[in-house]
Coordinates of C-alpha atoms and ligand atoms in Angstrom, one line a residue:
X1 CA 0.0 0.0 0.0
X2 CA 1.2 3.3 -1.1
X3 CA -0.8 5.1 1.8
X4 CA -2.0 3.8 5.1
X5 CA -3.9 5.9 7.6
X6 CA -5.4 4.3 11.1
X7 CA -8.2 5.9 12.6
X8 CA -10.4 4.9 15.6
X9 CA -13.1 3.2 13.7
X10 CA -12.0 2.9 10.3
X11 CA -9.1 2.2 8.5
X12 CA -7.9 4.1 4.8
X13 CA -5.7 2.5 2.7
X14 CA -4.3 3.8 -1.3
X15 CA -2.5 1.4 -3.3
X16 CA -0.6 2.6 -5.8
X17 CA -3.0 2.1 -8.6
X18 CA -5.3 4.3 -7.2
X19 CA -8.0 2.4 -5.6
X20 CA -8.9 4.1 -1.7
X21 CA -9.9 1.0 0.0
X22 CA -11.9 2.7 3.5
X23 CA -12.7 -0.1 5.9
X24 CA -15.1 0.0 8.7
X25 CA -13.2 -1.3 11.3
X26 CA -15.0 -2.1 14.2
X27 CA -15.1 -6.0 13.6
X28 CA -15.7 -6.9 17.1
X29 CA -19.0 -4.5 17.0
X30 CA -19.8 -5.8 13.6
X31 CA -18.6 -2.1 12.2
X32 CA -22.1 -0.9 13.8
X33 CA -21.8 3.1 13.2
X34 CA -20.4 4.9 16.1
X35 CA -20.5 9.3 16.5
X36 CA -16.7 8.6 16.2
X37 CA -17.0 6.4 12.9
X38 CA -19.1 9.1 11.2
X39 CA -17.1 12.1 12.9
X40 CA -13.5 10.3 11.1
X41 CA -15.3 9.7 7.6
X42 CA -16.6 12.8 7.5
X43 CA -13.0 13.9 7.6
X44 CA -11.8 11.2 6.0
X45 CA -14.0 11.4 2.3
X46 CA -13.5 15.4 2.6
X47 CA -10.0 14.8 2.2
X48 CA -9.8 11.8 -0.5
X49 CA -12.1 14.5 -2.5
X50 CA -8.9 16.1 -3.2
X51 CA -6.5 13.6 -3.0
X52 CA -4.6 13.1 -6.2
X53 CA -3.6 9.7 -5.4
X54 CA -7.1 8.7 -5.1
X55 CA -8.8 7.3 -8.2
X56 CA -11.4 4.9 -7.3
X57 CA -13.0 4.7 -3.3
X58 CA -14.1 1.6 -1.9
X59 CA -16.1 0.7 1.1
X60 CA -15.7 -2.4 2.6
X61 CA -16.4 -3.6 6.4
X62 CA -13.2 -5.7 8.6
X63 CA -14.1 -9.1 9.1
X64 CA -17.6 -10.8 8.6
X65 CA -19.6 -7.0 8.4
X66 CA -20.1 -4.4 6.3
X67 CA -21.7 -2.7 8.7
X68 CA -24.3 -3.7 11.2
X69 CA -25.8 0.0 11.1
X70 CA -26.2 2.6 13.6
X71 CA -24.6 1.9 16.9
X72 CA -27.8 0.8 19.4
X73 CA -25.8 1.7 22.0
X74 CA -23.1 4.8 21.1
X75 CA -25.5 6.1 18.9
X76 CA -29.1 5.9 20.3
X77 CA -28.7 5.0 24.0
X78 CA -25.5 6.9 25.1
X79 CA -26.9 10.0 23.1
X80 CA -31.0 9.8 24.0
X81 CA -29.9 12.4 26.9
X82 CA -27.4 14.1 25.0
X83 CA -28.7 16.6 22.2
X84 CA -25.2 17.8 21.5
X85 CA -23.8 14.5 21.0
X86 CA -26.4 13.1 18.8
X87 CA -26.7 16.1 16.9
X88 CA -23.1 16.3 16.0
X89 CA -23.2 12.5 14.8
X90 CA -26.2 12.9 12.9
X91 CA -24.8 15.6 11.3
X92 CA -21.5 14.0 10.4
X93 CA -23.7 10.8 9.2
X94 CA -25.6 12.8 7.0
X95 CA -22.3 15.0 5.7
X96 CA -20.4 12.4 4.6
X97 CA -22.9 9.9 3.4
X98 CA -25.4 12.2 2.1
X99 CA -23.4 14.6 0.7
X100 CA -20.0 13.6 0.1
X101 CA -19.9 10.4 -0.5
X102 CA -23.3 10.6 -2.5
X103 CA -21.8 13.5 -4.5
X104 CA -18.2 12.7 -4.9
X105 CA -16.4 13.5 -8.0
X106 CA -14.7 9.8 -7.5
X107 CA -16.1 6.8 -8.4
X108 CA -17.2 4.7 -5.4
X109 CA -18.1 1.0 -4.7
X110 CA -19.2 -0.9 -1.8
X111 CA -17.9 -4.3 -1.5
X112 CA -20.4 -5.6 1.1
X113 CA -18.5 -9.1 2.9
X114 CA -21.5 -9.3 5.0
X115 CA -23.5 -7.7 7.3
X116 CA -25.4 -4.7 6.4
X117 CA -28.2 -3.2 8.5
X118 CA -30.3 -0.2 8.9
X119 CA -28.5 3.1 8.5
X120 CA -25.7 1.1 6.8
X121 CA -28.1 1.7 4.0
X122 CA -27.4 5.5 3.5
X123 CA -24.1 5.1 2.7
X124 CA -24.6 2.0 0.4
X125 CA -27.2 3.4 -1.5
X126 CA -24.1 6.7 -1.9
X127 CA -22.2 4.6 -3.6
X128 CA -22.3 4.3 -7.4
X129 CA -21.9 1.0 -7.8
X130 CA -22.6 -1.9 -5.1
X131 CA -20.9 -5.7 -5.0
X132 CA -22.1 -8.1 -2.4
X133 CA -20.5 -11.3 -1.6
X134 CA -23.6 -14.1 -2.2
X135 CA -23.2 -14.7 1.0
X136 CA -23.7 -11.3 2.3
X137 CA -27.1 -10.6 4.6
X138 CA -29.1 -7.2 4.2
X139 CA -31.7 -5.9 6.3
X140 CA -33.8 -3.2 7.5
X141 CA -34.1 -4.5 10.8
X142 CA -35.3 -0.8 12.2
X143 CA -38.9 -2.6 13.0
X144 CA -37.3 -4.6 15.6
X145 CA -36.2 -1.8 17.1
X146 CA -39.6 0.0 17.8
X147 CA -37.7 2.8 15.2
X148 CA -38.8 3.8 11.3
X149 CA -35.9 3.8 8.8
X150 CA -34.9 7.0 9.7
X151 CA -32.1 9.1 8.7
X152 CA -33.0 9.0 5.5
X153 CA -33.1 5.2 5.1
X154 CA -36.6 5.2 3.7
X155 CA -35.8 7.1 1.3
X156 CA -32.6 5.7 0.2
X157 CA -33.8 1.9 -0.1
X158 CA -37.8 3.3 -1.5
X159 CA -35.6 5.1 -4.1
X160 CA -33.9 1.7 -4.6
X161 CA -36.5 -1.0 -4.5
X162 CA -40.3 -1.1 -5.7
X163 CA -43.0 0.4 -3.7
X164 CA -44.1 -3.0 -2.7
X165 CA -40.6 -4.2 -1.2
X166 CA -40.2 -1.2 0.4
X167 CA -42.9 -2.0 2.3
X168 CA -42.6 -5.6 2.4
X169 CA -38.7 -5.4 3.7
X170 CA -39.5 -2.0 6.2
X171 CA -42.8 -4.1 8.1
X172 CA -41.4 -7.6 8.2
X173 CA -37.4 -6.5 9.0
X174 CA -36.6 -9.9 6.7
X175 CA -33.1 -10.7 5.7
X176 CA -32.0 -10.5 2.0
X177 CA -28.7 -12.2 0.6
X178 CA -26.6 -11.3 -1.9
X179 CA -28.5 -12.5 -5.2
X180 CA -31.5 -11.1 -3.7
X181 CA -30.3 -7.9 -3.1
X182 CA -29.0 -7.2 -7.1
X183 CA -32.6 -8.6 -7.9
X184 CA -34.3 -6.2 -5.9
X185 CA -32.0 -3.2 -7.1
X186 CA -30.3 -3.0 -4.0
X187 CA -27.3 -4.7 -5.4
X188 CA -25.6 -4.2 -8.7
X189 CA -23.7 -7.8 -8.8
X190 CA -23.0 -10.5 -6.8
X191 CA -20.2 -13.3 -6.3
X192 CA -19.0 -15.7 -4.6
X193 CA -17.3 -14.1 -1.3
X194 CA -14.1 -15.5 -3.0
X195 CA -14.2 -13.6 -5.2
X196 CA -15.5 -10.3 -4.0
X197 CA -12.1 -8.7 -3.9
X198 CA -10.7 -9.6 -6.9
X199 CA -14.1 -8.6 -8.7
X200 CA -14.3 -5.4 -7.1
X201 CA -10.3 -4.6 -8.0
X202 CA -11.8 -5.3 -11.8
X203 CA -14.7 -3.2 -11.7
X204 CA -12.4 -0.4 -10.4
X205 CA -9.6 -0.8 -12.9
X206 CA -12.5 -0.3 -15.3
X207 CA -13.3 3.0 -14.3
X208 CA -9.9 4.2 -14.1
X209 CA -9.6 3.5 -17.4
X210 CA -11.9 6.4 -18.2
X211 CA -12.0 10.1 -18.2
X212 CA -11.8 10.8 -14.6
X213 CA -13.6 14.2 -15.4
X214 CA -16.2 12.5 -17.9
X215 CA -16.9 9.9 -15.2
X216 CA -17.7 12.4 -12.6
X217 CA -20.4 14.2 -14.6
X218 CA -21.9 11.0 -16.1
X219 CA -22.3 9.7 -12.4
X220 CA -23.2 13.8 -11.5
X221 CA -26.3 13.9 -14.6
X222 CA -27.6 10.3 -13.6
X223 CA -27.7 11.5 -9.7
X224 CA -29.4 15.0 -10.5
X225 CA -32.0 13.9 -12.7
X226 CA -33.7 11.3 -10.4
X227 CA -35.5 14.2 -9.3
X228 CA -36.7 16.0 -11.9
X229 CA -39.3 16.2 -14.6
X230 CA -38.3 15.3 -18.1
X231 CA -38.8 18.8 -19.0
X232 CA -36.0 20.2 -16.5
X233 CA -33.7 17.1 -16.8
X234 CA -33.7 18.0 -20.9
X235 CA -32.4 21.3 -20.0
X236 CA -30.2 20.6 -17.1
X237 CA -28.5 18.0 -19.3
X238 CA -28.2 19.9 -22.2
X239 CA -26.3 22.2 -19.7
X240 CA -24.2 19.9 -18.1
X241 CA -23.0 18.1 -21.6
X242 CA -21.4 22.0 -22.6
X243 CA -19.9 22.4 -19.1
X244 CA -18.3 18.8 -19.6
X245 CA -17.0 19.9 -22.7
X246 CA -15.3 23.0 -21.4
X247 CA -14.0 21.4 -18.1
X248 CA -12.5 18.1 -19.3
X249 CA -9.0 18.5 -19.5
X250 CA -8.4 15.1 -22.0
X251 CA -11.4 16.4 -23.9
X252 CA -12.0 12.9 -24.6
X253 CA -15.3 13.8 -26.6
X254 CA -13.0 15.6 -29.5
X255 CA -10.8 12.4 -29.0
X256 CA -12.9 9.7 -29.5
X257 CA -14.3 10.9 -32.6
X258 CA -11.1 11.6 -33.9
X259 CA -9.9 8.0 -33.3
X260 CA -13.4 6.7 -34.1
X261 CA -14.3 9.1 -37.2
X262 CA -10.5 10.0 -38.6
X263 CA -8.1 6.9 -37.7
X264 CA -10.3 4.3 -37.5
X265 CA -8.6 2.9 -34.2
X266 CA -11.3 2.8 -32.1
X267 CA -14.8 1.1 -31.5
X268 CA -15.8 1.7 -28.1
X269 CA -19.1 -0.6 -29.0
X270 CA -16.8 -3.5 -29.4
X271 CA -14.6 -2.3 -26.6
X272 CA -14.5 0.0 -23.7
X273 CA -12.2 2.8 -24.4
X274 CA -8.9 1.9 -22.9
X275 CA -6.2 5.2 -22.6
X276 CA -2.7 4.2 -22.8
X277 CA -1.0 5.0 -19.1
X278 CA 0.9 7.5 -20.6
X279 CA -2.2 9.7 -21.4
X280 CA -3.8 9.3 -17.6
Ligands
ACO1 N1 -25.1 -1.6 17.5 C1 -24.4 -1.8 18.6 N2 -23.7 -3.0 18.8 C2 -23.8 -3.9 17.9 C3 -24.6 -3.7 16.7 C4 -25.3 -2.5 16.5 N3 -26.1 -2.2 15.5 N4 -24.6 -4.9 16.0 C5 -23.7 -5.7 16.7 N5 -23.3 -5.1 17.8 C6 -22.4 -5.7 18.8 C7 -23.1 -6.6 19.7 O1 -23.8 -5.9 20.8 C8 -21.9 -7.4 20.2 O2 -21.3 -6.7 21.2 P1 -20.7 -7.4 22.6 O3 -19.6 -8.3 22.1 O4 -20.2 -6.3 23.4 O5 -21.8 -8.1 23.2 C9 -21.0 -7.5 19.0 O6 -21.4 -6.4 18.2 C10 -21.1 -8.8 18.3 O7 -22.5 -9.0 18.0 P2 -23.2 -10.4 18.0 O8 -24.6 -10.2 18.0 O9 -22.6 -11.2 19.1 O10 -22.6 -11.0 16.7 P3 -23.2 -12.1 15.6 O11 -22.2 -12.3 14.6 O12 -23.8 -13.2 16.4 O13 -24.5 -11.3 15.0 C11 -25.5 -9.4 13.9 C12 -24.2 -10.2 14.1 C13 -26.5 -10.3 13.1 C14 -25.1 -8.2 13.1 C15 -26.2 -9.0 15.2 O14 -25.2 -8.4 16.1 C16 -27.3 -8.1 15.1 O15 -28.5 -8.5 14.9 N6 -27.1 -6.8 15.2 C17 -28.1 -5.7 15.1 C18 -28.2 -5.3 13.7 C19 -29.3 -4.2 13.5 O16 -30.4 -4.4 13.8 N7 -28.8 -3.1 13.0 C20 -29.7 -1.9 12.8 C21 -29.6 -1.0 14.0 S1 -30.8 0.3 13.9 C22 -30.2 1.4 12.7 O17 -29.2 1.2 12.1 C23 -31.0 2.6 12.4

């Protein structure tokens, strides 16, 4: 590993290539979500935002967790008599999954090994693209609690799943594994726990293949337009596809149809577009 930084609760790690792997690293709590966990990745994703090094982030949980969701007792107990406290790790929660995780110029993945429970949903459903181990075991388990999925967890998995398994999931707090979760939309792919890593260092690669810059506003367009009407996504993306052309450095646009249109070298429906090493 090129970079390795230890927190508390969590653990940040950069290879060379330029994958961030960020691991939850409370294994002996199941990486439940402490005020300190969301206080250190609220600092921690501010800073990878800007971290040259730092191509690709991935999320992953130490040992046999992803994240068994808020902590019952840091988070709700310790903090039902204390306003400031809970206020202050709410509002790192929401910072770093909501906003800079969700809107991160860097592609992220979640590789769940695991667990992954109630507010564990926010930051899942933050990440662009989501790879559980078959094995792995979702839930909203919030109704066992005598809680809603708060904290924007309704939200998150409603915007994810149909109206009916939102329901279904919330009210009966059932467990979901891997396959189930990429067939409910939860999920984008699963494998074998084996193979998890070695899938998820692929998927990566993939994307850092691309036009950092053309990556973050495909990922930016897709996010934005969820909520609007066709009418204002038209516009907005009409927008955003100039501003892409002025701001990408590579301008991979006037590149690609060069290599497609002039020298003939390149047939990105045959092939992803691959840029020599040189040119990243
Ligand atoms: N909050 C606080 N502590 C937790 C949490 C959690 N969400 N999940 C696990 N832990 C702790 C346990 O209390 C236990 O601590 P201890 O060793 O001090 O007793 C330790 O992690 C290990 O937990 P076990 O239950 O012994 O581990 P096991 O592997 O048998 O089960 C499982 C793991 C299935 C995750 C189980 O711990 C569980 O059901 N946890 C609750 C999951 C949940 O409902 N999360 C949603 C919370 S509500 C919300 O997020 C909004």
């Amino acid at each position: 590993m090129a970079k390795k930084k230890e927190y508390t609760c969590v653990l940040v790690e950069t290879d060379g290539e330029g994958i961030t792997w960020i691991t939850f690293n409370r294994p002996e709590k199941r990486n439940a979500m402490s005020p300190t966990l969301h206080v250190e990745m609220e600092e921690i994703l501010f800073g990878l935002e800007t971290d040259e090094d730092t191509k690709v982030i991935v999320l992953t949980g130490a040992g046999n967790s992803w994240s068994a969701g808020m902590d019952l007792k840091q988070y709700f107990r310790e903090t039902d008599k204390d306003p400031v406290g809970r206020f202050r790790a709410a509002t790192a929660h929401r910072r770093w999954a909501t906003e800079l995780l969700t809107w991160s110029r860097k592609p992220s993945i979640a590789m769940v090994n695991g667990y992954c429970y109630g507010g564990a949903f926010v930051s899942l459903a933050a990440c662009d693209i989501v790879i559980a181990a078959e094995n792995a075991t979702f839930g909203l388990s919030e109704v066992n609690w005598g809680i809603i999925p708060g904290g924007n967890v309704s939200k998150v998995f409603g915007d994810m799943v149909s109206y009916r398994n939102a329901l279904f999931y919330a009210m009966t707090g059932r467990t979901i594994d891997g396959r189930k979760a990429v067939e409910l939309g939860i999920a984008t792919l699963s494998v074998p726990a084996e193979k998890l890593r070695e899938e998820t260092v692929a998927i990566a690669r993939e994307l850092m293949a691309k036009s950092p810059m053309v990556l973050a506003y495909t990922k930016q367009a897709i996010r934005a337009v969820r909520g609007m009407d066709m009418d204002q996504a038209y516009e907005y993306l009409g927008a955003k596809s100039m501003a892409l052309r002025a701001a990408d450095p590579e301008q991979t646009r006037a590149r690609g149809m060069r290599e497609f249109l002039d020298e003939k070298k390149f047939r990105p429906g045959l092939e992803p577009l691959k840029r020599p090493v040189s040119e990243k």
